[in-house]
Structures are given as structure tokens and as C-alpha cells.
Amino acid sequence: MSDTLGTDTADGRQSQGTPGAGDAATSVPPAPPRAAAHRRGRVRMRLEIAVLSAPAIITFLAFVIFPVALAAYYGFYQWKGYGEPTDWVGLNNYKLILTDPAFHDVLWHNGLILVLSLVIQGPLAIVLALLLNQKIRGRSTIRVLIFVPYIISEVIVGTGWSLMLQSNGAVNDLLHRIGLGSLEADWIADPDLAVWTLMAIITWKYIGFAVILMLAGLQSIPDEIFEAAQIDGASYWQIQRRITLPLLGPTIRIWAFLSIIGSLQLFDLVYIIWGQYVSGTAGTSTMAIYMLAQGRNAGNYGYGSAVAVVMFAISLIVALIYQRFVLRRDLRGAVTEGTV
């Protein structure tokens, strides 16, 4: 019986003498410290992400998602812009947009501006970037001069060019003074010239941004690659075609994406130089100009809201398609699931 009873220990307490009882009590190991630290690290990481991204998310919801949702709501009404919208028209505004020949024209203009921007600015920006990436005298000054138009306000650019391109403006006066009076033209109102005038202004305004992006992409390419190609006997043009352009591909694709979205939403320069009426006859009107003319200026804010929703949908669809088929190779592996 004494074997199964407890025995007195040195400090007077009775310890259990049941065989295996102590082993059973200590057989469950405590939680590993590393696992607990891992869980705390993941919680802290998620909390940091939530805190840091909350301002951006709130701003995005307040200034992008909420206005789009509100515009979609007003697009179902025949609304004058004040008071509660009560004249429900359903999808009639959207049907009218999609069947209006004037909207088809401005959509075509946006598409043409988009294509011409890519075709003209892209190659020109690459050539200028390759030139300015060389060690030439005055390189920094040239870079600044090319980039300056980009940081000038669209209002200043539009006002200045509209004054210079008038029939009695500085451009025609210069052509007359240097003996090229036969080239004088109505650069703004002539439908055959207006779109090319617009493209020249857009190129002058935004080429600096494209050049800076291309220069950043070029300077990220290690010089050792070019030196190895030269040692192997590759010519300058072979190096540019086989090495520079492929490695510059991600930069070109990002610039093209920004140019596409900007072309779809073009408004400032067209409105300042041509206005909502001349732009229609000159062939430079855009979807944003159409929204202004048919919405606010016509007193039909419901229809204008519907046009805004259609513009948003077109831009979103183009962006998603571009990301899916063009940017996918650049985004693959950019976001990974990591552990702390």
C-alpha cells in the first residue's frame, strides 16, 4: 500500500507516487516560441498594411468610386442639376449615347489621338532618350528644355498656342516673313489640319515625360551588357535592337499605358484651344468635350452623368485588357506571398 501512497518530501509536502502520473502531466509540450512570434508578426504586418493603406483607400473611395456611383445613379434620370432627381428614364440616356452619331465621332477622334500619340511620341521619345543618354555637351540643358513643357499648365499652353495659331497669329506671320507665305493656313479651324495641329501640341507638351521615363529605363540597364556585346562584335544598331529595346520593354509598356489613358480622357487642351463648338467642326472633339456640351451646357446633367459613366467604363475596360495581355509579363511575380 505504501507504494501507491504519496511520500513526504523534504519540505513536508506529499508527492504522488502513482507510476507515470508526472510523465503524463509533462507530456504535452508548450507552444513553440517561433510559431507564436510568427503569428504576432503576421498580425503586426496586416495592421501596418491597414494603417498605411487606409488614407489611400478612403481617398480612392471618396473621390473615385463614390462619384462614379453617384454619376451612375443620376444617369438614370432626366436631371437639371438641382433638387432631387425625379424624372426616371431608366437606360434611355445610355441607349441615346450608344446610338448618337456625334458620340461615335468623338469616340473615333479619341481613338485616332490614342493611336497617333503612340506612333509619334513613342519612337521620338526613344530616339531622344538614346541621344541624351550619350555623353554630349549640354546634355543636362537639353533634358531640362525638353521636360519644361510638361510641367507648364495646360491653360498656359492652350492659351499660348491658340494665340499663335490664329489666322493672324505668330505662326502665319513668321511664315510670311521668311518667304513661306504659301504655307499659311488656318491651323485651328481647318478640319484637314486641326487634328495634326493638336497632335503637334500634344507631342510638344508630353514628349518630355516620355523621354524622362525612357532615360530612367536606359540608365537601369548595366553597362557591362553593352560592353560584352561590343566585345562580341555587335554594331551600335544591333545593340539597340537586340539589347536596348528588349530591356527597355517594361518602361515602354508603362508609358504606353499612361498615354492610352490620357488620350481617352483628353479635355484641357482641346477645350482651351478649340472650345466645344469649333472642336466639333474641326474634328478634334473628344468624349470629355461631348460630355460637357451635352451635359452641363445643355442643362441635362443626367445625360452628362451617363456620358461620364460610359467614359469610365471604356477606360476601365481598356485598362483591364491592356493589363491582361500587355502588362501581364511585367506584373508576373511582382506581388508574392511572403512570410515574416
PDB file of N, CA and C in Angstrom, residues 229-309:
ATOM      1  N   ALA A 229      28.580  43.042 -75.497  1.00  0.00           N
ATOM      2  CA  ALA A 229      28.108  42.975 -76.882  1.00  0.00           C
ATOM      3  C   ALA A 229      29.123  43.600 -77.835  1.00  0.00           C
ATOM      4  N   GLN A 230      29.746  44.695 -77.440  1.00  0.00           N
ATOM      5  CA  GLN A 230      30.766  45.313 -78.283  1.00  0.00           C
ATOM      6  C   GLN A 230      31.985  44.410 -78.450  1.00  0.00           C
ATOM      7  N   ILE A 231      32.349  43.738 -77.384  1.00  0.00           N
ATOM      8  CA  ILE A 231      33.485  42.804 -77.488  1.00  0.00           C
ATOM      9  C   ILE A 231      33.156  41.673 -78.457  1.00  0.00           C
ATOM     10  N   ASP A 232      31.899  41.241 -78.457  1.00  0.00           N
ATOM     11  CA  ASP A 232      31.489  40.177 -79.382  1.00  0.00           C
ATOM     12  C   ASP A 232      31.338  40.663 -80.809  1.00  0.00           C
ATOM     13  N   GLY A 233      31.529  41.957 -81.047  1.00  0.00           N
ATOM     14  CA  GLY A 233      31.494  42.479 -82.404  1.00  0.00           C
ATOM     15  C   GLY A 233      30.157  43.011 -82.854  1.00  0.00           C
ATOM     16  N   ALA A 234      29.215  43.235 -81.945  1.00  0.00           N
ATOM     17  CA  ALA A 234      27.904  43.760 -82.326  1.00  0.00           C
ATOM     18  C   ALA A 234      28.023  45.236 -82.673  1.00  0.00           C
ATOM     19  N   SER A 235      27.308  45.665 -83.707  1.00  0.00           N
ATOM     20  CA  SER A 235      27.307  47.070 -84.096  1.00  0.00           C
ATOM     21  C   SER A 235      26.380  47.860 -83.172  1.00  0.00           C
ATOM     22  N   TYR A 236      26.413  49.190 -83.343  1.00  0.00           N
ATOM     23  CA  TYR A 236      25.578  50.055 -82.486  1.00  0.00           C
ATOM     24  C   TYR A 236      24.109  49.730 -82.664  1.00  0.00           C
ATOM     25  N   TRP A 237      23.661  49.611 -83.905  1.00  0.00           N
ATOM     26  CA  TRP A 237      22.243  49.368 -84.152  1.00  0.00           C
ATOM     27  C   TRP A 237      21.843  47.959 -83.736  1.00  0.00           C
ATOM     28  N   GLN A 238      22.739  47.011 -83.857  1.00  0.00           N
ATOM     29  CA  GLN A 238      22.434  45.665 -83.366  1.00  0.00           C
ATOM     30  C   GLN A 238      22.272  45.662 -81.843  1.00  0.00           C
ATOM     31  N   ILE A 239      23.095  46.432 -81.171  1.00  0.00           N
ATOM     32  CA  ILE A 239      22.973  46.520 -79.710  1.00  0.00           C
ATOM     33  C   ILE A 239      21.636  47.138 -79.313  1.00  0.00           C
ATOM     34  N   GLN A 240      21.251  48.200 -80.026  1.00  0.00           N
ATOM     35  CA  GLN A 240      19.971  48.847 -79.688  1.00  0.00           C
ATOM     36  C   GLN A 240      18.789  47.933 -79.980  1.00  0.00           C
ATOM     37  N   ARG A 241      18.868  47.209 -81.096  1.00  0.00           N
ATOM     38  CA  ARG A 241      17.728  46.373 -81.491  1.00  0.00           C
ATOM     39  C   ARG A 241      17.669  45.088 -80.676  1.00  0.00           C
ATOM     40  N   ARG A 242      18.804  44.504 -80.371  1.00  0.00           N
ATOM     41  CA  ARG A 242      18.828  43.201 -79.703  1.00  0.00           C
ATOM     42  C   ARG A 242      18.881  43.301 -78.174  1.00  0.00           C
ATOM     43  N   ILE A 243      19.403  44.409 -77.661  1.00  0.00           N
ATOM     44  CA  ILE A 243      19.601  44.515 -76.215  1.00  0.00           C
ATOM     45  C   ILE A 243      18.778  45.657 -75.613  1.00  0.00           C
ATOM     46  N   THR A 244      18.964  46.871 -76.144  1.00  0.00           N
ATOM     47  CA  THR A 244      18.345  48.039 -75.512  1.00  0.00           C
ATOM     48  C   THR A 244      16.825  47.972 -75.544  1.00  0.00           C
ATOM     49  N   LEU A 245      16.251  47.773 -76.731  1.00  0.00           N
ATOM     50  CA  LEU A 245      14.787  47.783 -76.836  1.00  0.00           C
ATOM     51  C   LEU A 245      14.129  46.665 -76.031  1.00  0.00           C
ATOM     52  N   PRO A 246      14.641  45.420 -76.067  1.00  0.00           N
ATOM     53  CA  PRO A 246      14.013  44.398 -75.222  1.00  0.00           C
ATOM     54  C   PRO A 246      14.081  44.724 -73.730  1.00  0.00           C
ATOM     55  N   LEU A 247      15.236  45.222 -73.261  1.00  0.00           N
ATOM     56  CA  LEU A 247      15.357  45.554 -71.849  1.00  0.00           C
ATOM     57  C   LEU A 247      14.577  46.817 -71.486  1.00  0.00           C
ATOM     58  N   LEU A 248      14.308  47.653 -72.486  1.00  0.00           N
ATOM     59  CA  LEU A 248      13.512  48.860 -72.261  1.00  0.00           C
ATOM     60  C   LEU A 248      12.011  48.585 -72.381  1.00  0.00           C
ATOM     61  N   GLY A 249      11.665  47.351 -72.712  1.00  0.00           N
ATOM     62  CA  GLY A 249      10.269  46.988 -72.924  1.00  0.00           C
ATOM     63  C   GLY A 249       9.336  47.339 -71.778  1.00  0.00           C
ATOM     64  N   PRO A 250       9.653  46.988 -70.511  1.00  0.00           N
ATOM     65  CA  PRO A 250       8.743  47.347 -69.408  1.00  0.00           C
ATOM     66  C   PRO A 250       8.483  48.839 -69.305  1.00  0.00           C
ATOM     67  N   THR A 251       9.496  49.660 -69.511  1.00  0.00           N
ATOM     68  CA  THR A 251       9.310  51.108 -69.456  1.00  0.00           C
ATOM     69  C   THR A 251       8.415  51.578 -70.594  1.00  0.00           C
ATOM     70  N   ILE A 252       8.624  51.035 -71.782  1.00  0.00           N
ATOM     71  CA  ILE A 252       7.804  51.428 -72.930  1.00  0.00           C
ATOM     72  C   ILE A 252       6.350  51.045 -72.701  1.00  0.00           C
ATOM     73  N   ARG A 253       6.116  49.880 -72.137  1.00  0.00           N
ATOM     74  CA  ARG A 253       4.742  49.427 -71.918  1.00  0.00           C
ATOM     75  C   ARG A 253       4.031  50.271 -70.855  1.00  0.00           C
ATOM     76  N   ILE A 254       4.757  50.660 -69.821  1.00  0.00           N
ATOM     77  CA  ILE A 254       4.154  51.527 -68.805  1.00  0.00           C
ATOM     78  C   ILE A 254       3.823  52.890 -69.401  1.00  0.00           C
ATOM     79  N   TRP A 255       4.759  53.461 -70.170  1.00  0.00           N
ATOM     80  CA  TRP A 255       4.485  54.750 -70.810  1.00  0.00           C
ATOM     81  C   TRP A 255       3.294  54.650 -71.760  1.00  0.00           C
ATOM     82  N   ALA A 256       3.222  53.577 -72.523  1.00  0.00           N
ATOM     83  CA  ALA A 256       2.105  53.406 -73.446  1.00  0.00           C
ATOM     84  C   ALA A 256       0.781  53.335 -72.701  1.00  0.00           C
ATOM     85  N   PHE A 257       0.765  52.672 -71.565  1.00  0.00           N
ATOM     86  CA  PHE A 257      -0.458  52.592 -70.768  1.00  0.00           C
ATOM     87  C   PHE A 257      -0.899  53.978 -70.312  1.00  0.00           C
ATOM     88  N   LEU A 258       0.033  54.773 -69.800  1.00  0.00           N
ATOM     89  CA  LEU A 258      -0.303  56.131 -69.361  1.00  0.00           C
ATOM     90  C   LEU A 258      -0.766  56.986 -70.533  1.00  0.00           C
ATOM     91  N   SER A 259      -0.146  56.817 -71.688  1.00  0.00           N
ATOM     92  CA  SER A 259      -0.538  57.583 -72.871  1.00  0.00           C
ATOM     93  C   SER A 259      -1.938  57.202 -73.343  1.00  0.00           C
ATOM     94  N   ILE A 260      -2.265  55.929 -73.278  1.00  0.00           N
ATOM     95  CA  ILE A 260      -3.599  55.467 -73.703  1.00  0.00           C
ATOM     96  C   ILE A 260      -4.674  56.065 -72.802  1.00  0.00           C
ATOM     97  N   ILE A 261      -4.492  55.972 -71.494  1.00  0.00           N
ATOM     98  CA  ILE A 261      -5.489  56.513 -70.573  1.00  0.00           C
ATOM     99  C   ILE A 261      -5.608  58.021 -70.740  1.00  0.00           C
ATOM    100  N   GLY A 262      -4.481  58.714 -70.897  1.00  0.00           N
ATOM    101  CA  GLY A 262      -4.528  60.156 -71.108  1.00  0.00           C
ATOM    102  C   GLY A 262      -5.237  60.547 -72.388  1.00  0.00           C
ATOM    103  N   SER A 263      -5.063  59.762 -73.451  1.00  0.00           N
ATOM    104  CA  SER A 263      -5.725  60.056 -74.719  1.00  0.00           C
ATOM    105  C   SER A 263      -7.233  59.867 -74.615  1.00  0.00           C
ATOM    106  N   LEU A 264      -7.674  58.868 -73.868  1.00  0.00           N
ATOM    107  CA  LEU A 264      -9.105  58.629 -73.702  1.00  0.00           C
ATOM    108  C   LEU A 264      -9.771  59.719 -72.874  1.00  0.00           C
ATOM    109  N   GLN A 265      -9.018  60.376 -72.003  1.00  0.00           N
ATOM    110  CA  GLN A 265      -9.588  61.383 -71.126  1.00  0.00           C
ATOM    111  C   GLN A 265      -9.168  62.802 -71.502  1.00  0.00           C
ATOM    112  N   LEU A 266      -8.660  63.001 -72.701  1.00  0.00           N
ATOM    113  CA  LEU A 266      -8.169  64.313 -73.125  1.00  0.00           C
ATOM    114  C   LEU A 266      -9.289  65.350 -73.102  1.00  0.00           C
ATOM    115  N   PHE A 267      -9.008  66.482 -72.479  1.00  0.00           N
ATOM    116  CA  PHE A 267     -10.022  67.534 -72.387  1.00  0.00           C
ATOM    117  C   PHE A 267      -9.399  68.929 -72.436  1.00  0.00           C
ATOM    118  N   ASP A 268      -8.408  69.195 -71.585  1.00  0.00           N
ATOM    119  CA  ASP A 268      -7.950  70.559 -71.325  1.00  0.00           C
ATOM    120  C   ASP A 268      -7.539  71.305 -72.579  1.00  0.00           C
ATOM    121  N   LEU A 269      -6.567  70.743 -73.309  1.00  0.00           N
ATOM    122  CA  LEU A 269      -6.017  71.443 -74.466  1.00  0.00           C
ATOM    123  C   LEU A 269      -7.071  71.663 -75.542  1.00  0.00           C
ATOM    124  N   VAL A 270      -7.912  70.662 -75.766  1.00  0.00           N
ATOM    125  CA  VAL A 270      -8.942  70.785 -76.799  1.00  0.00           C
ATOM    126  C   VAL A 270      -9.945  71.869 -76.429  1.00  0.00           C
ATOM    127  N   TYR A 271     -10.352  71.881 -75.186  1.00  0.00           N
ATOM    128  CA  TYR A 271     -11.353  72.862 -74.761  1.00  0.00           C
ATOM    129  C   TYR A 271     -10.801  74.283 -74.801  1.00  0.00           C
ATOM    130  N   ILE A 272      -9.538  74.459 -74.401  1.00  0.00           N
ATOM    131  CA  ILE A 272      -8.957  75.800 -74.358  1.00  0.00           C
ATOM    132  C   ILE A 272      -8.677  76.330 -75.754  1.00  0.00           C
ATOM    133  N   ILE A 273      -8.166  75.487 -76.644  1.00  0.00           N
ATOM    134  CA  ILE A 273      -7.777  75.952 -77.980  1.00  0.00           C
ATOM    135  C   ILE A 273      -8.965  75.993 -78.923  1.00  0.00           C
ATOM    136  N   TRP A 274      -9.786  74.948 -78.927  1.00  0.00           N
ATOM    137  CA  TRP A 274     -10.875  74.853 -79.894  1.00  0.00           C
ATOM    138  C   TRP A 274     -12.243  75.178 -79.301  1.00  0.00           C
ATOM    139  N   GLY A 275     -12.443  74.922 -78.036  1.00  0.00           N
ATOM    140  CA  GLY A 275     -13.757  75.134 -77.457  1.00  0.00           C
ATOM    141  C   GLY A 275     -14.701  74.008 -77.842  1.00  0.00           C
ATOM    142  N   GLN A 276     -15.881  74.026 -77.276  1.00  0.00           N
ATOM    143  CA  GLN A 276     -16.816  72.932 -77.502  1.00  0.00           C
ATOM    144  C   GLN A 276     -17.486  72.999 -78.864  1.00  0.00           C
ATOM    145  N   TYR A 277     -17.499  74.151 -79.507  1.00  0.00           N
ATOM    146  CA  TYR A 277     -18.183  74.270 -80.791  1.00  0.00           C
ATOM    147  C   TYR A 277     -17.229  74.098 -81.969  1.00  0.00           C
ATOM    148  N   VAL A 278     -16.090  74.811 -81.930  1.00  0.00           N
ATOM    149  CA  VAL A 278     -15.129  74.692 -83.033  1.00  0.00           C
ATOM    150  C   VAL A 278     -14.541  73.293 -83.081  1.00  0.00           C
ATOM    151  N   SER A 279     -14.363  72.649 -81.930  1.00  0.00           N
ATOM    152  CA  SER A 279     -13.764  71.314 -81.911  1.00  0.00           C
ATOM    153  C   SER A 279     -14.610  70.306 -82.673  1.00  0.00           C
ATOM    154  N   GLY A 280     -15.932  70.482 -82.652  1.00  0.00           N
ATOM    155  CA  GLY A 280     -16.792  69.559 -83.384  1.00  0.00           C
ATOM    156  C   GLY A 280     -16.630  69.682 -84.883  1.00  0.00           C
ATOM    157  N   THR A 281     -16.564  70.906 -85.394  1.00  0.00           N
ATOM    158  CA  THR A 281     -16.412  71.112 -86.835  1.00  0.00           C
ATOM    159  C   THR A 281     -14.986  70.875 -87.299  1.00  0.00           C
ATOM    160  N   ALA A 282     -14.007  71.057 -86.404  1.00  0.00           N
ATOM    161  CA  ALA A 282     -12.606  70.875 -86.791  1.00  0.00           C
ATOM    162  C   ALA A 282     -12.155  69.431 -86.681  1.00  0.00           C
ATOM    163  N   GLY A 283     -12.971  68.573 -86.076  1.00  0.00           N
ATOM    164  CA  GLY A 283     -12.614  67.164 -85.962  1.00  0.00           C
ATOM    165  C   GLY A 283     -11.682  66.855 -84.814  1.00  0.00           C
ATOM    166  N   THR A 284     -11.692  67.700 -83.779  1.00  0.00           N
ATOM    167  CA  THR A 284     -10.827  67.460 -82.622  1.00  0.00           C
ATOM    168  C   THR A 284     -11.623  67.231 -81.339  1.00  0.00           C
ATOM    169  N   SER A 285     -12.928  67.167 -81.428  1.00  0.00           N
ATOM    170  CA  SER A 285     -13.747  66.977 -80.233  1.00  0.00           C
ATOM    171  C   SER A 285     -13.487  65.603 -79.620  1.00  0.00           C
ATOM    172  N   THR A 286     -13.589  65.528 -78.301  1.00  0.00           N
ATOM    173  CA  THR A 286     -13.339  64.281 -77.573  1.00  0.00           C
ATOM    174  C   THR A 286     -14.563  63.921 -76.735  1.00  0.00           C
ATOM    175  N   MET A 287     -14.502  62.769 -76.085  1.00  0.00           N
ATOM    176  CA  MET A 287     -15.619  62.327 -75.254  1.00  0.00           C
ATOM    177  C   MET A 287     -15.856  63.290 -74.099  1.00  0.00           C
ATOM    178  N   ALA A 288     -14.780  63.832 -73.532  1.00  0.00           N
ATOM    179  CA  ALA A 288     -14.939  64.781 -72.433  1.00  0.00           C
ATOM    180  C   ALA A 288     -15.609  66.071 -72.913  1.00  0.00           C
ATOM    181  N   ILE A 289     -15.274  66.541 -74.106  1.00  0.00           N
ATOM    182  CA  ILE A 289     -15.919  67.723 -74.670  1.00  0.00           C
ATOM    183  C   ILE A 289     -17.397  67.427 -74.932  1.00  0.00           C
ATOM    184  N   TYR A 290     -17.693  66.254 -75.451  1.00  0.00           N
ATOM    185  CA  TYR A 290     -19.082  65.845 -75.685  1.00  0.00           C
ATOM    186  C   TYR A 290     -19.855  65.816 -74.372  1.00  0.00           C
ATOM    187  N   MET A 291     -19.253  65.306 -73.321  1.00  0.00           N
ATOM    188  CA  MET A 291     -19.912  65.259 -72.017  1.00  0.00           C
ATOM    189  C   MET A 291     -20.253  66.662 -71.533  1.00  0.00           C
ATOM    190  N   LEU A 292     -19.337  67.599 -71.693  1.00  0.00           N
ATOM    191  CA  LEU A 292     -19.575  68.971 -71.261  1.00  0.00           C
ATOM    192  C   LEU A 292     -20.678  69.631 -72.087  1.00  0.00           C
ATOM    193  N   ALA A 293     -20.601  69.462 -73.410  1.00  0.00           N
ATOM    194  CA  ALA A 293     -21.571  70.122 -74.279  1.00  0.00           C
ATOM    195  C   ALA A 293     -22.980  69.569 -74.109  1.00  0.00           C
ATOM    196  N   GLN A 294     -23.105  68.252 -74.020  1.00  0.00           N
ATOM    197  CA  GLN A 294     -24.417  67.626 -73.934  1.00  0.00           C
ATOM    198  C   GLN A 294     -24.935  67.524 -72.501  1.00  0.00           C
ATOM    199  N   GLY A 295     -24.073  67.750 -71.543  1.00  0.00           N
ATOM    200  CA  GLY A 295     -24.473  67.650 -70.149  1.00  0.00           C
ATOM    201  C   GLY A 295     -24.703  68.989 -69.509  1.00  0.00           C
ATOM    202  N   ARG A 296     -23.632  69.603 -69.012  1.00  0.00           N
ATOM    203  CA  ARG A 296     -23.791  70.848 -68.267  1.00  0.00           C
ATOM    204  C   ARG A 296     -24.307  71.990 -69.132  1.00  0.00           C
ATOM    205  N   ASN A 297     -23.684  72.185 -70.305  1.00  0.00           N
ATOM    206  CA  ASN A 297     -24.083  73.326 -71.136  1.00  0.00           C
ATOM    207  C   ASN A 297     -25.489  73.175 -71.706  1.00  0.00           C
ATOM    208  N   ALA A 298     -25.951  71.938 -71.855  1.00  0.00           N
ATOM    209  CA  ALA A 298     -27.311  71.713 -72.337  1.00  0.00           C
ATOM    210  C   ALA A 298     -28.316  71.632 -71.197  1.00  0.00           C
ATOM    211  N   GLY A 299     -27.860  71.743 -69.966  1.00  0.00           N
ATOM    212  CA  GLY A 299     -28.753  71.673 -68.826  1.00  0.00           C
ATOM    213  C   GLY A 299     -29.303  70.291 -68.550  1.00  0.00           C
ATOM    214  N   ASN A 300     -28.643  69.273 -69.069  1.00  0.00           N
ATOM    215  CA  ASN A 300     -29.105  67.895 -68.877  1.00  0.00           C
ATOM    216  C   ASN A 300     -28.004  67.135 -68.137  1.00  0.00           C
ATOM    217  N   TYR A 301     -27.948  67.339 -66.843  1.00  0.00           N
ATOM    218  CA  TYR A 301     -26.890  66.737 -66.039  1.00  0.00           C
ATOM    219  C   TYR A 301     -27.047  65.224 -65.938  1.00  0.00           C
ATOM    220  N   GLY A 302     -28.227  64.734 -66.072  1.00  0.00           N
ATOM    221  CA  GLY A 302     -28.420  63.292 -66.063  1.00  0.00           C
ATOM    222  C   GLY A 302     -27.744  62.637 -67.250  1.00  0.00           C
ATOM    223  N   TYR A 303     -27.918  63.249 -68.426  1.00  0.00           N
ATOM    224  CA  TYR A 303     -27.271  62.712 -69.626  1.00  0.00           C
ATOM    225  C   TYR A 303     -25.754  62.854 -69.527  1.00  0.00           C
ATOM    226  N   GLY A 304     -25.291  64.000 -69.006  1.00  0.00           N
ATOM    227  CA  GLY A 304     -23.854  64.178 -68.831  1.00  0.00           C
ATOM    228  C   GLY A 304     -23.266  63.171 -67.865  1.00  0.00           C
ATOM    229  N   SER A 305     -24.010  62.835 -66.805  1.00  0.00           N
ATOM    230  CA  SER A 305     -23.541  61.817 -65.865  1.00  0.00           C
ATOM    231  C   SER A 305     -23.441  60.463 -66.544  1.00  0.00           C
ATOM    232  N   ALA A 306     -24.403  60.159 -67.408  1.00  0.00           N
ATOM    233  CA  ALA A 306     -24.352  58.890 -68.137  1.00  0.00           C
ATOM    234  C   ALA A 306     -23.134  58.837 -69.061  1.00  0.00           C
ATOM    235  N   VAL A 307     -22.813  59.963 -69.704  1.00  0.00           N
ATOM    236  CA  VAL A 307     -21.621  60.013 -70.556  1.00  0.00           C
ATOM    237  C   VAL A 307     -20.368  59.786 -69.724  1.00  0.00           C
ATOM    238  N   ALA A 308     -20.327  60.367 -68.529  1.00  0.00           N
ATOM    239  CA  ALA A 308     -19.174  60.170 -67.649  1.00  0.00           C
ATOM    240  C   ALA A 308     -19.019  58.701 -67.276  1.00  0.00           C
ATOM    241  N   VAL A 309     -20.130  58.027 -67.014  1.00  0.00           N
ATOM    242  CA  VAL A 309     -20.072  56.606 -66.679  1.00  0.00           C
ATOM    243  C   VAL A 309     -19.568  55.795 -67.868  1.00  0.00           C
TER     244      VAL A 309
END
